[in-house]
PDB file of C-alpha atoms in Angstrom:
ATOM      1  CA  MET H   1      60.268-128.101 -68.808  1.00 46.00           C
ATOM      2  CA  GLU H   2      62.478-128.407 -65.827  1.00 51.00           C
ATOM      3  CA  GLU H   3      61.351-130.636 -62.884  1.00 57.00           C
ATOM      4  CA  HIS H   4      62.084-128.882 -59.497  1.00 78.00           C
ATOM      5  CA  GLY H   5      62.205-130.907 -56.087  1.00 86.00           C
ATOM      6  CA  PRO H   6      60.285-130.255 -52.905  1.00 93.00           C
ATOM      7  CA  VAL H   7      61.123-126.785 -51.179  1.00 94.00           C
ATOM      8  CA  ILE H   8      59.138-127.314 -47.807  1.00 96.00           C
ATOM      9  CA  THR H   9      58.196-129.975 -45.169  1.00 97.00           C
ATOM     10  CA  LEU H  10      55.888-130.246 -42.605  1.00 98.00           C
ATOM     11  CA  VAL H  11      55.674-132.918 -39.660  1.00 98.00           C
ATOM     12  CA  LYS H  12      53.498-133.155 -36.699  1.00 98.00           C
ATOM     13  CA  LYS H  13      55.999-132.251 -33.657  1.00 97.00           C
ATOM     14  CA  ALA H  14      53.840-132.441 -30.552  1.00 97.00           C
ATOM     15  CA  GLU H  15      50.417-132.151 -28.889  1.00 97.00           C
ATOM     16  CA  ILE H  16      51.187-129.380 -26.464  1.00 97.00           C
ATOM     17  CA  ALA H  17      47.062-129.383 -24.975  1.00 96.00           C
ATOM     18  CA  PRO H  18      44.610-132.260 -24.398  1.00 96.00           C
ATOM     19  CA  ARG H  19      43.670-133.692 -27.751  1.00 94.00           C
ATOM     20  CA  PRO H  20      40.227-132.979 -29.137  1.00 96.00           C
ATOM     21  CA  SER H  21      37.645-135.556 -30.705  1.00 96.00           C
ATOM     22  CA  LEU H  22      38.868-136.583 -33.884  1.00 97.00           C
ATOM     23  CA  SER H  23      36.968-137.867 -36.786  1.00 97.00           C
ATOM     24  CA  PRO H  24      38.403-140.903 -38.844  1.00 98.00           C
ATOM     25  CA  GLU H  25      39.372-138.389 -41.523  1.00 97.00           C
ATOM     26  CA  ASP H  26      41.108-136.236 -38.695  1.00 97.00           C
ATOM     27  CA  LEU H  27      42.886-139.495 -37.636  1.00 97.00           C
ATOM     28  CA  ALA H  28      44.145-140.420 -41.314  1.00 97.00           C
ATOM     29  CA  LEU H  29      45.498-137.029 -41.744  1.00 97.00           C
ATOM     30  CA  GLU H  30      47.222-137.057 -38.602  1.00 97.00           C
ATOM     31  CA  ASN H  31      48.858-140.456 -39.604  1.00 97.00           C
ATOM     32  CA  THR H  32      49.973-139.019 -42.648  1.00 96.00           C
ATOM     33  CA  LEU H  33      51.382-135.629 -40.747  1.00 97.00           C
ATOM     34  CA  THR H  34      53.367-137.909 -38.444  1.00 96.00           C
ATOM     35  CA  MET H  35      55.744-138.683 -41.280  1.00 94.00           C
ATOM     36  CA  LEU H  36      57.605-136.052 -43.154  1.00 92.00           C
ATOM     37  CA  CYS H  37      55.378-134.405 -45.812  1.00 95.00           C
ATOM     38  CA  SER H  38      56.996-132.491 -48.569  1.00 96.00           C
ATOM     39  CA  PHE H  39      55.659-129.815 -50.649  1.00 96.00           C
ATOM     40  CA  LEU H  40      56.852-128.805 -54.147  1.00 95.00           C
ATOM     41  CA  SER H  41      55.643-125.227 -54.027  1.00 95.00           C
ATOM     42  CA  LEU H  42      54.810-122.522 -51.358  1.00 95.00           C
ATOM     43  CA  GLU H  43      51.367-122.358 -52.969  1.00 94.00           C
ATOM     44  CA  ASP H  44      51.073-125.893 -52.710  1.00 96.00           C
ATOM     45  CA  PHE H  45      51.678-125.752 -49.234  1.00 97.00           C
ATOM     46  CA  ILE H  46      49.122-122.686 -48.375  1.00 97.00           C
ATOM     47  CA  SER H  47      46.554-124.762 -50.509  1.00 97.00           C
ATOM     48  CA  PHE H  48      47.255-127.640 -48.209  1.00 98.00           C
ATOM     49  CA  LEU H  49      46.887-125.299 -44.870  1.00 97.00           C
ATOM     50  CA  SER H  50      43.733-123.622 -46.167  1.00 96.00           C
ATOM     51  CA  SER H  51      42.077-127.071 -47.132  1.00 97.00           C
ATOM     52  CA  PRO H  52      38.841-128.212 -45.142  1.00 97.00           C
ATOM     53  CA  MET H  53      40.745-131.601 -44.301  1.00 97.00           C
ATOM     54  CA  PHE H  54      43.662-129.406 -42.378  1.00 97.00           C
ATOM     55  CA  ARG H  55      41.364-127.159 -40.903  1.00 96.00           C
ATOM     56  CA  SER H  56      39.204-129.866 -39.438  1.00 96.00           C
ATOM     57  CA  TYR H  57      42.120-131.576 -37.931  1.00 97.00           C
ATOM     58  CA  ALA H  58      44.429-128.650 -36.963  1.00 96.00           C
ATOM     59  CA  CYS H  59      42.433-125.802 -36.267  1.00 95.00           C
ATOM     60  CA  ARG H  60      40.314-125.958 -32.872  1.00 95.00           C
ATOM     61  CA  GLU H  61      39.211-123.330 -30.234  1.00 92.00           C
ATOM     62  CA  GLU H  62      42.268-124.462 -28.012  1.00 94.00           C
ATOM     63  CA  VAL H  63      45.769-124.716 -29.682  1.00 96.00           C
ATOM     64  CA  TRP H  64      46.529-128.482 -29.149  1.00 98.00           C
ATOM     65  CA  LEU H  65      49.456-129.347 -31.513  1.00 97.00           C
ATOM     66  CA  VAL H  66      52.507-127.683 -32.959  1.00 98.00           C
ATOM     67  CA  LEU H  67      53.639-128.699 -36.393  1.00 98.00           C
ATOM     68  CA  GLU H  68      57.120-128.313 -37.798  1.00 98.00           C
ATOM     69  CA  ILE H  69      57.685-126.340 -41.084  1.00 98.00           C
ATOM     70  CA  GLY H  70      61.248-127.380 -42.729  1.00 97.00           C
ATOM     71  CA  LEU H  71      63.238-126.129 -45.180  1.00 95.00           C
ATOM     72  CA  TYR H  72      63.101-129.285 -47.574  1.00 94.00           C
ATOM     73  CA  GLN H  73      67.343-128.470 -48.256  1.00 92.00           C
ATOM     74  CA  ASP H  74      68.175-128.412 -44.811  1.00 92.00           C
ATOM     75  CA  HIS H  75      65.458-130.098 -42.291  1.00 85.00           C
ATOM     76  CA  THR H  76      67.497-128.543 -39.330  1.00 92.00           C
ATOM     77  CA  LYS H  77      66.139-125.060 -40.557  1.00 96.00           C
ATOM     78  CA  THR H  78      62.558-125.046 -38.786  1.00 97.00           C
ATOM     79  CA  LEU H  79      59.510-123.086 -37.757  1.00 98.00           C
ATOM     80  CA  GLN H  80      56.757-124.298 -35.549  1.00 98.00           C
ATOM     81  CA  LEU H  81      53.466-123.967 -36.732  1.00 98.00           C
ATOM     82  CA  TYR H  82      50.555-123.645 -34.267  1.00 98.00           C
ATOM     83  CA  PRO H  83      46.936-123.752 -35.883  1.00 98.00           C
ATOM     84  CA  GLU H  84      44.383-121.731 -34.335  1.00 96.00           C
ATOM     85  CA  ALA H  85      40.624-121.553 -34.665  1.00 94.00           C
ATOM     86  CA  GLU H  86      40.632-118.731 -37.123  1.00 94.00           C
ATOM     87  CA  GLN H  87      44.192-117.955 -37.695  1.00 96.00           C
ATOM     88  CA  LEU H  88      47.623-119.778 -37.773  1.00 97.00           C
ATOM     89  CA  ALA H  89      50.534-118.854 -35.774  1.00 97.00           C
ATOM     90  CA  ILE H  90      54.185-119.384 -36.946  1.00 98.00           C
ATOM     91  CA  ALA H  91      57.179-119.315 -34.421  1.00 98.00           C
ATOM     92  CA  ASP H  92      60.768-118.585 -35.482  1.00 97.00           C
ATOM     93  CA  GLU H  93      62.482-120.119 -32.558  1.00 95.00           C
ATOM     94  CA  ALA H  94      65.918-119.881 -34.028  1.00 94.00           C
ATOM     95  CA  MET H  95      65.310-116.151 -34.080  1.00 95.00           C
ATOM     96  CA  THR H  96      66.534-115.828 -37.803  1.00 93.00           C
ATOM     97  CA  GLY H  97      65.044-112.622 -38.145  1.00 93.00           C
ATOM     98  CA  ALA H  98      62.837-113.461 -41.250  1.00 93.00           C
ATOM     99  CA  LEU H  99      59.493-112.883 -39.399  1.00 93.00           C
ATOM    100  CA  ASP H 100      58.567-109.687 -37.519  1.00 92.00           C
ATOM    101  CA  ASP H 101      59.099-110.279 -33.923  1.00 94.00           C
ATOM    102  CA  HIS H 102      59.851-113.868 -34.717  1.00 96.00           C
ATOM    103  CA  VAL H 103      56.342-114.392 -35.108  1.00 97.00           C
ATOM    104  CA  TRP H 104      53.793-114.562 -37.975  1.00 97.00           C
ATOM    105  CA  LYS H 105      50.012-114.621 -37.442  1.00 97.00           C
ATOM    106  CA  GLY H 106      47.384-114.699 -40.054  1.00 96.00           C
ATOM    107  CA  VAL H 107      45.407-116.745 -42.749  1.00 95.00           C
ATOM    108  CA  PRO H 108      47.322-118.895 -45.167  1.00 94.00           C
ATOM    109  CA  ASP H 109      47.374-116.534 -47.915  1.00 92.00           C
ATOM    110  CA  ASP H 110      49.679-114.265 -49.934  1.00 92.00           C
ATOM    111  CA  GLY H 111      51.308-112.863 -46.687  1.00 93.00           C
ATOM    112  CA  LEU H 112      52.152-116.151 -45.547  1.00 95.00           C
ATOM    113  CA  VAL H 113      53.776-116.964 -49.058  1.00 95.00           C
ATOM    114  CA  SER H 114      56.032-113.482 -48.374  1.00 95.00           C
ATOM    115  CA  ALA H 115      56.905-114.510 -44.979  1.00 95.00           C
ATOM    116  CA  LEU H 116      58.063-118.258 -45.963  1.00 96.00           C
ATOM    117  CA  GLN H 117      60.133-116.818 -48.883  1.00 95.00           C
ATOM    118  CA  ARG H 118      61.698-114.353 -46.911  1.00 95.00           C
ATOM    119  CA  TRP H 119      62.445-117.155 -44.162  1.00 96.00           C
ATOM    120  CA  MET H 120      63.709-119.649 -46.990  1.00 95.00           C
ATOM    121  CA  HIS H 121      65.782-117.115 -48.598  1.00 94.00           C
ATOM    122  CA  LEU H 122      67.557-116.133 -45.608  1.00 94.00           C
ATOM    123  CA  VAL H 123      68.214-119.691 -43.770  1.00 94.00           C
ATOM    124  CA  GLY H 124      69.083-121.099 -47.173  1.00 87.00           C
ATOM    125  CA  SER H 125      71.898-118.911 -47.760  1.00 77.00           C
ATOM    126  CA  ASN H 126      73.490-119.760 -44.594  1.00 66.00           C
TER     127      ASN H 126
END
């Protein structure tokens, strides 16, 4: 079986609103997310974004932080992730054309996998 390396990365970029009260578990995850985290597959990434641990930390009534999704092969290729209470918003500030109107909104599911695959294919071939 052939081994493959990571495909996508995630890191905390900035706080954009007042910081909510965070539990010790939230703070531990935040500490991890301040370093570059990598995922071996989009499915692993989606599973992480769907996890109660991530939702507890990031998904609040008021959007308070932005995370950066990166292409593992080229960390200059990025998307911005804005966790909202009931969904995620992903912005393509580079306007690559991979996302309709340069934004994707929804829950982490197969739709997000498809959007990220399009983006990875487009920016990975440039």
